[in-house]
């Protein structure tokens, strides 16, 4: 799976050859620090003075590297696919090797950082349900009005919460069909590849 870079990200990564080989190590360090601790404008200013390079080149280079490393790590791109993805940038072989080494050395740590940043969504614990049928009312002596009431128990951050939902059987059947269709699509090769790359 190749990583497709937008024109903006290509332009940001295009700053890397202008920074020079000696500065690449510093840009890589700044990109990793930004992933670990967030943006650090002072560190970029300090690096620009130290390397005698414009601050905009440093900032764009760091932004380009952060994007390249995070997207590649998210997709767990293989070594060959990473090389193919950056070959379109037209960098020297030495810079391509440095980028590849930076990615290979840090992809596990980057995935772990991205995992910590992901929102903690509630997970399923149990479900209680009840079927109620109204057979008559004061105004209508003969009617059948079914309703399904469900109590959905969820786990979130080691706390349990409950949501009460009520629907009619026709809507519930439609929801079941949609979920079964989604599960069927998950068995397709394309979806399996996406899920495999997400893990």
PDB file of C-alpha atoms in Angstrom:
ATOM      1  CA  UNK A   1       0.000   0.000   0.000  1.00  0.00           C
ATOM      2  CA  UNK A   2       1.495   3.304  -1.103  1.00  0.00           C
ATOM      3  CA  UNK A   3       1.157   6.544   0.810  1.00  0.00           C
ATOM      4  CA  UNK A   4      -0.287   9.253  -1.436  1.00  0.00           C
ATOM      5  CA  UNK A   5       1.106  12.686  -0.604  1.00  0.00           C
ATOM      6  CA  UNK A   6      -0.824  15.870  -1.370  1.00  0.00           C
ATOM      7  CA  UNK A   7       0.839  18.786  -3.163  1.00  0.00           C
ATOM      8  CA  UNK A   8       1.087  20.661   0.162  1.00  0.00           C
ATOM      9  CA  UNK A   9       2.874  17.772   1.895  1.00  0.00           C
ATOM     10  CA  UNK A  10       5.196  17.320  -1.087  1.00  0.00           C
ATOM     11  CA  UNK A  11       6.062  21.017  -0.874  1.00  0.00           C
ATOM     12  CA  UNK A  12       6.798  20.707   2.865  1.00  0.00           C
ATOM     13  CA  UNK A  13       8.972  17.638   2.319  1.00  0.00           C
ATOM     14  CA  UNK A  14      10.670  19.494  -0.555  1.00  0.00           C
ATOM     15  CA  UNK A  15      12.347  21.621   2.141  1.00  0.00           C
ATOM     16  CA  UNK A  16      14.459  18.643   3.238  1.00  0.00           C
ATOM     17  CA  UNK A  17      17.053  18.785   0.410  1.00  0.00           C
ATOM     18  CA  UNK A  18      17.361  22.572   0.914  1.00  0.00           C
ATOM     19  CA  UNK A  19      18.129  22.002   4.588  1.00  0.00           C
ATOM     20  CA  UNK A  20      21.060  19.764   3.665  1.00  0.00           C
ATOM     21  CA  UNK A  21      22.225  16.381   4.901  1.00  0.00           C
ATOM     22  CA  UNK A  22      23.653  17.672   8.176  1.00  0.00           C
ATOM     23  CA  UNK A  23      20.354  19.322   9.110  1.00  0.00           C
ATOM     24  CA  UNK A  24      18.247  16.241   8.360  1.00  0.00           C
ATOM     25  CA  UNK A  25      19.142  14.584  11.664  1.00  0.00           C
ATOM     26  CA  UNK A  26      18.037  17.697  13.561  1.00  0.00           C
ATOM     27  CA  UNK A  27      14.764  17.898  11.576  1.00  0.00           C
ATOM     28  CA  UNK A  28      14.087  14.220  12.326  1.00  0.00           C
ATOM     29  CA  UNK A  29      14.725  14.820  16.038  1.00  0.00           C
ATOM     30  CA  UNK A  30      12.403  17.866  16.038  1.00  0.00           C
ATOM     31  CA  UNK A  31       9.661  15.882  14.247  1.00  0.00           C
ATOM     32  CA  UNK A  32       9.850  13.087  16.824  1.00  0.00           C
ATOM     33  CA  UNK A  33       9.832  15.607  19.695  1.00  0.00           C
ATOM     34  CA  UNK A  34       6.760  17.262  18.182  1.00  0.00           C
ATOM     35  CA  UNK A  35       5.011  13.883  18.091  1.00  0.00           C
ATOM     36  CA  UNK A  36       5.967  13.142  21.701  1.00  0.00           C
ATOM     37  CA  UNK A  37       5.348  16.533  23.305  1.00  0.00           C
ATOM     38  CA  UNK A  38       3.516  18.722  20.779  1.00  0.00           C
ATOM     39  CA  UNK A  39       4.676  21.722  18.754  1.00  0.00           C
ATOM     40  CA  UNK A  40       7.765  23.530  20.032  1.00  0.00           C
ATOM     41  CA  UNK A  41       8.310  26.817  18.127  1.00  0.00           C
ATOM     42  CA  UNK A  42      11.294  27.762  20.297  1.00  0.00           C
ATOM     43  CA  UNK A  43      13.076  24.527  19.409  1.00  0.00           C
ATOM     44  CA  UNK A  44      12.528  25.279  15.692  1.00  0.00           C
ATOM     45  CA  UNK A  45      13.877  28.845  16.133  1.00  0.00           C
ATOM     46  CA  UNK A  46      16.909  27.520  18.002  1.00  0.00           C
ATOM     47  CA  UNK A  47      17.582  24.914  15.286  1.00  0.00           C
ATOM     48  CA  UNK A  48      17.231  27.558  12.566  1.00  0.00           C
ATOM     49  CA  UNK A  49      19.843  29.779  14.262  1.00  0.00           C
ATOM     50  CA  UNK A  50      22.158  26.835  14.954  1.00  0.00           C
ATOM     51  CA  UNK A  51      21.994  25.485  11.390  1.00  0.00           C
ATOM     52  CA  UNK A  52      21.862  28.947   9.767  1.00  0.00           C
ATOM     53  CA  UNK A  53      18.663  28.031   7.868  1.00  0.00           C
ATOM     54  CA  UNK A  54      15.414  29.961   7.546  1.00  0.00           C
ATOM     55  CA  UNK A  55      12.808  29.211  10.228  1.00  0.00           C
ATOM     56  CA  UNK A  56      10.161  28.513   7.567  1.00  0.00           C
ATOM     57  CA  UNK A  57      12.341  25.758   6.036  1.00  0.00           C
ATOM     58  CA  UNK A  58      12.722  24.155   9.482  1.00  0.00           C
ATOM     59  CA  UNK A  59       8.984  24.389  10.268  1.00  0.00           C
ATOM     60  CA  UNK A  60       7.886  23.077   6.871  1.00  0.00           C
ATOM     61  CA  UNK A  61      10.440  20.279   6.988  1.00  0.00           C
ATOM     62  CA  UNK A  62       9.277  19.228  10.465  1.00  0.00           C
ATOM     63  CA  UNK A  63       5.580  19.368   9.438  1.00  0.00           C
ATOM     64  CA  UNK A  64       6.317  17.284   6.339  1.00  0.00           C
ATOM     65  CA  UNK A  65       8.251  14.700   8.346  1.00  0.00           C
ATOM     66  CA  UNK A  66       5.544  14.502  11.029  1.00  0.00           C
ATOM     67  CA  UNK A  67       2.893  13.860   8.374  1.00  0.00           C
ATOM     68  CA  UNK A  68       5.033  11.290   6.534  1.00  0.00           C
ATOM     69  CA  UNK A  69       5.915   9.391   9.710  1.00  0.00           C
ATOM     70  CA  UNK A  70       2.426   9.413  11.258  1.00  0.00           C
ATOM     71  CA  UNK A  71       0.570   8.379   8.104  1.00  0.00           C
ATOM     72  CA  UNK A  72       3.122   5.664   7.278  1.00  0.00           C
ATOM     73  CA  UNK A  73       2.997   4.346  10.847  1.00  0.00           C
ATOM     74  CA  UNK A  74      -0.818   4.394  10.923  1.00  0.00           C
ATOM     75  CA  UNK A  75      -0.942   2.242   7.803  1.00  0.00           C
ATOM     76  CA  UNK A  76       2.081   0.129   8.862  1.00  0.00           C
ATOM     77  CA  UNK A  77       3.556   0.559   5.406  1.00  0.00           C
ATOM     78  CA  UNK A  78       6.200  -2.007   4.542  1.00  0.00           C
ATOM     79  CA  UNK A  79       9.794  -1.017   3.835  1.00  0.00           C
ATOM     80  CA  UNK A  80       9.318  -1.446   0.060  1.00  0.00           C
ATOM     81  CA  UNK A  81       6.070   0.542  -0.005  1.00  0.00           C
ATOM     82  CA  UNK A  82       7.656   3.344   2.031  1.00  0.00           C
ATOM     83  CA  UNK A  83      10.543   3.545  -0.443  1.00  0.00           C
ATOM     84  CA  UNK A  84       8.099   3.616  -3.365  1.00  0.00           C
ATOM     85  CA  UNK A  85       6.080   6.356  -1.633  1.00  0.00           C
ATOM     86  CA  UNK A  86       9.078   8.655  -1.172  1.00  0.00           C
ATOM     87  CA  UNK A  87      10.710   7.888  -4.548  1.00  0.00           C
ATOM     88  CA  UNK A  88       8.148  10.180  -6.226  1.00  0.00           C
ATOM     89  CA  UNK A  89       9.682  13.112  -4.301  1.00  0.00           C
ATOM     90  CA  UNK A  90      12.882  12.894  -6.354  1.00  0.00           C
ATOM     91  CA  UNK A  91      15.293  12.993  -3.393  1.00  0.00           C
ATOM     92  CA  UNK A  92      18.848  11.671  -3.507  1.00  0.00           C
ATOM     93  CA  UNK A  93      19.446   8.026  -2.585  1.00  0.00           C
ATOM     94  CA  UNK A  94      21.207   9.124   0.611  1.00  0.00           C
ATOM     95  CA  UNK A  95      18.203  11.216   1.759  1.00  0.00           C
ATOM     96  CA  UNK A  96      15.791   8.386   0.850  1.00  0.00           C
ATOM     97  CA  UNK A  97      17.851   5.962   2.962  1.00  0.00           C
ATOM     98  CA  UNK A  98      17.860   8.413   5.874  1.00  0.00           C
ATOM     99  CA  UNK A  99      14.065   8.815   5.656  1.00  0.00           C
ATOM    100  CA  UNK A 100      13.587   5.045   5.529  1.00  0.00           C
ATOM    101  CA  UNK A 101      15.862   4.515   8.540  1.00  0.00           C
ATOM    102  CA  UNK A 102      14.039   7.235  10.506  1.00  0.00           C
ATOM    103  CA  UNK A 103      10.726   5.510   9.742  1.00  0.00           C
ATOM    104  CA  UNK A 104      11.922   1.987  10.562  1.00  0.00           C
ATOM    105  CA  UNK A 105      13.572   3.060  13.830  1.00  0.00           C
ATOM    106  CA  UNK A 106      10.533   4.929  15.127  1.00  0.00           C
ATOM    107  CA  UNK A 107       7.338   3.432  13.674  1.00  0.00           C
ATOM    108  CA  UNK A 108       6.489   1.334  16.760  1.00  0.00           C
ATOM    109  CA  UNK A 109       6.893   4.312  19.086  1.00  0.00           C
ATOM    110  CA  UNK A 110       4.824   6.516  16.741  1.00  0.00           C
ATOM    111  CA  UNK A 111       2.017   3.919  16.627  1.00  0.00           C
ATOM    112  CA  UNK A 112       2.051   3.788  20.412  1.00  0.00           C
ATOM    113  CA  UNK A 113       1.815   7.618  20.623  1.00  0.00           C
ATOM    114  CA  UNK A 114      -1.047   7.627  18.114  1.00  0.00           C
ATOM    115  CA  UNK A 115      -2.804   4.894  20.126  1.00  0.00           C
ATOM    116  CA  UNK A 116      -2.641   7.035  23.254  1.00  0.00           C
ATOM    117  CA  UNK A 117      -4.122   9.999  21.383  1.00  0.00           C
ATOM    118  CA  UNK A 118      -7.048   7.974  20.029  1.00  0.00           C
ATOM    119  CA  UNK A 119     -10.350   8.633  21.794  1.00  0.00           C
ATOM    120  CA  UNK A 120     -11.447   5.971  24.265  1.00  0.00           C
ATOM    121  CA  UNK A 121     -14.790   4.779  22.979  1.00  0.00           C
ATOM    122  CA  UNK A 122     -17.249   2.825  25.107  1.00  0.00           C
ATOM    123  CA  UNK A 123     -17.369  -0.946  24.614  1.00  0.00           C
ATOM    124  CA  UNK A 124     -20.291  -3.367  24.785  1.00  0.00           C
ATOM    125  CA  UNK A 125     -20.949  -5.160  28.072  1.00  0.00           C
ATOM    126  CA  UNK A 126     -24.497  -6.557  27.926  1.00  0.00           C
ATOM    127  CA  UNK A 127     -28.009  -5.967  26.598  1.00  0.00           C
ATOM    128  CA  UNK A 128     -31.409  -6.328  28.230  1.00  0.00           C
ATOM    129  CA  UNK A 129     -34.542  -6.133  26.114  1.00  0.00           C
ATOM    130  CA  UNK A 130     -38.299  -6.257  26.472  1.00  0.00           C
ATOM    131  CA  UNK A 131     -41.183  -6.420  23.962  1.00  0.00           C
ATOM    132  CA  UNK A 132     -44.238  -4.324  24.866  1.00  0.00           C
ATOM    133  CA  UNK A 133     -47.490  -4.554  22.909  1.00  0.00           C
ATOM    134  CA  UNK A 134     -50.354  -2.134  23.398  1.00  0.00           C
ATOM    135  CA  UNK A 135     -53.573  -3.974  22.450  1.00  0.00           C
ATOM    136  CA  UNK A 136     -56.152  -1.296  23.165  1.00  0.00           C
ATOM    137  CA  UNK A 137     -56.611   2.203  24.513  1.00  0.00           C
ATOM    138  CA  UNK A 138     -59.598   4.276  25.573  1.00  0.00           C
ATOM    139  CA  UNK A 139     -59.989   5.792  22.127  1.00  0.00           C
ATOM    140  CA  UNK A 140     -59.146   2.667  20.068  1.00  0.00           C
ATOM    141  CA  UNK A 141     -60.468  -0.634  21.331  1.00  0.00           C
ATOM    142  CA  UNK A 142     -58.561  -2.784  18.856  1.00  0.00           C
ATOM    143  CA  UNK A 143     -55.001  -1.886  17.974  1.00  0.00           C
ATOM    144  CA  UNK A 144     -51.663  -3.606  18.030  1.00  0.00           C
ATOM    145  CA  UNK A 145     -48.773  -1.264  18.736  1.00  0.00           C
ATOM    146  CA  UNK A 146     -45.532  -3.194  19.448  1.00  0.00           C
ATOM    147  CA  UNK A 147     -42.399  -1.537  20.864  1.00  0.00           C
ATOM    148  CA  UNK A 148     -38.988  -3.004  21.685  1.00  0.00           C
ATOM    149  CA  UNK A 149     -37.215  -1.453  24.672  1.00  0.00           C
ATOM    150  CA  UNK A 150     -33.502  -2.160  25.087  1.00  0.00           C
ATOM    151  CA  UNK A 151     -31.095  -1.304  27.862  1.00  0.00           C
ATOM    152  CA  UNK A 152     -27.562  -1.257  26.531  1.00  0.00           C
ATOM    153  CA  UNK A 153     -24.829  -1.593  29.174  1.00  0.00           C
ATOM    154  CA  UNK A 154     -21.451  -0.118  28.167  1.00  0.00           C
ATOM    155  CA  UNK A 155     -17.963  -0.075  29.683  1.00  0.00           C
ATOM    156  CA  UNK A 156     -16.056   3.186  29.482  1.00  0.00           C
ATOM    157  CA  UNK A 157     -12.846   3.868  31.404  1.00  0.00           C
ATOM    158  CA  UNK A 158     -13.671   1.052  33.863  1.00  0.00           C
ATOM    159  CA  UNK A 159     -17.082   2.619  34.576  1.00  0.00           C
ATOM    160  CA  UNK A 160     -20.374   1.108  33.496  1.00  0.00           C
ATOM    161  CA  UNK A 161     -23.058   3.216  31.877  1.00  0.00           C
ATOM    162  CA  UNK A 162     -26.477   2.276  30.499  1.00  0.00           C
ATOM    163  CA  UNK A 163     -28.457   3.663  27.581  1.00  0.00           C
ATOM    164  CA  UNK A 164     -32.163   2.991  27.196  1.00  0.00           C
ATOM    165  CA  UNK A 165     -33.403   2.788  23.607  1.00  0.00           C
ATOM    166  CA  UNK A 166     -36.894   2.191  22.269  1.00  0.00           C
ATOM    167  CA  UNK A 167     -37.960   1.401  18.726  1.00  0.00           C
ATOM    168  CA  UNK A 168     -40.612  -0.385  16.724  1.00  0.00           C
ATOM    169  CA  UNK A 169     -39.934  -3.880  15.281  1.00  0.00           C
ATOM    170  CA  UNK A 170     -39.790  -2.644  11.651  1.00  0.00           C
ATOM    171  CA  UNK A 171     -36.985  -0.172  12.452  1.00  0.00           C
ATOM    172  CA  UNK A 172     -35.181  -2.824  14.476  1.00  0.00           C
ATOM    173  CA  UNK A 173     -35.352  -5.283  11.553  1.00  0.00           C
ATOM    174  CA  UNK A 174     -33.979  -2.601   9.209  1.00  0.00           C
ATOM    175  CA  UNK A 175     -31.114  -1.914  11.648  1.00  0.00           C
ATOM    176  CA  UNK A 176     -30.320  -5.643  11.856  1.00  0.00           C
ATOM    177  CA  UNK A 177     -30.222  -5.887   8.040  1.00  0.00           C
ATOM    178  CA  UNK A 178     -27.862  -2.917   7.818  1.00  0.00           C
ATOM    179  CA  UNK A 179     -25.534  -4.419  10.428  1.00  0.00           C
ATOM    180  CA  UNK A 180     -25.556  -7.813   8.684  1.00  0.00           C
ATOM    181  CA  UNK A 181     -24.724  -6.076   5.391  1.00  0.00           C
ATOM    182  CA  UNK A 182     -21.829  -4.238   7.055  1.00  0.00           C
ATOM    183  CA  UNK A 183     -20.535  -7.512   8.531  1.00  0.00           C
ATOM    184  CA  UNK A 184     -20.790  -9.112   5.088  1.00  0.00           C
ATOM    185  CA  UNK A 185     -18.737  -6.297   3.572  1.00  0.00           C
ATOM    186  CA  UNK A 186     -16.068  -6.803   6.252  1.00  0.00           C
ATOM    187  CA  UNK A 187     -15.413 -10.234   4.742  1.00  0.00           C
ATOM    188  CA  UNK A 188     -14.430  -8.706   1.387  1.00  0.00           C
ATOM    189  CA  UNK A 189     -10.710  -8.724   0.526  1.00  0.00           C
ATOM    190  CA  UNK A 190     -10.487  -4.925   0.332  1.00  0.00           C
ATOM    191  CA  UNK A 191     -11.852  -4.483   3.872  1.00  0.00           C
ATOM    192  CA  UNK A 192      -9.656  -7.272   5.228  1.00  0.00           C
ATOM    193  CA  UNK A 193      -6.585  -5.500   3.860  1.00  0.00           C
ATOM    194  CA  UNK A 194      -7.613  -2.212   5.486  1.00  0.00           C
ATOM    195  CA  UNK A 195      -8.276  -3.878   8.857  1.00  0.00           C
ATOM    196  CA  UNK A 196      -4.978  -5.789   8.674  1.00  0.00           C
ATOM    197  CA  UNK A 197      -3.085  -2.531   8.072  1.00  0.00           C
ATOM    198  CA  UNK A 198      -4.888  -0.804  10.968  1.00  0.00           C
ATOM    199  CA  UNK A 199      -3.631  -3.332  13.526  1.00  0.00           C
TER     200      UNK A 199
END
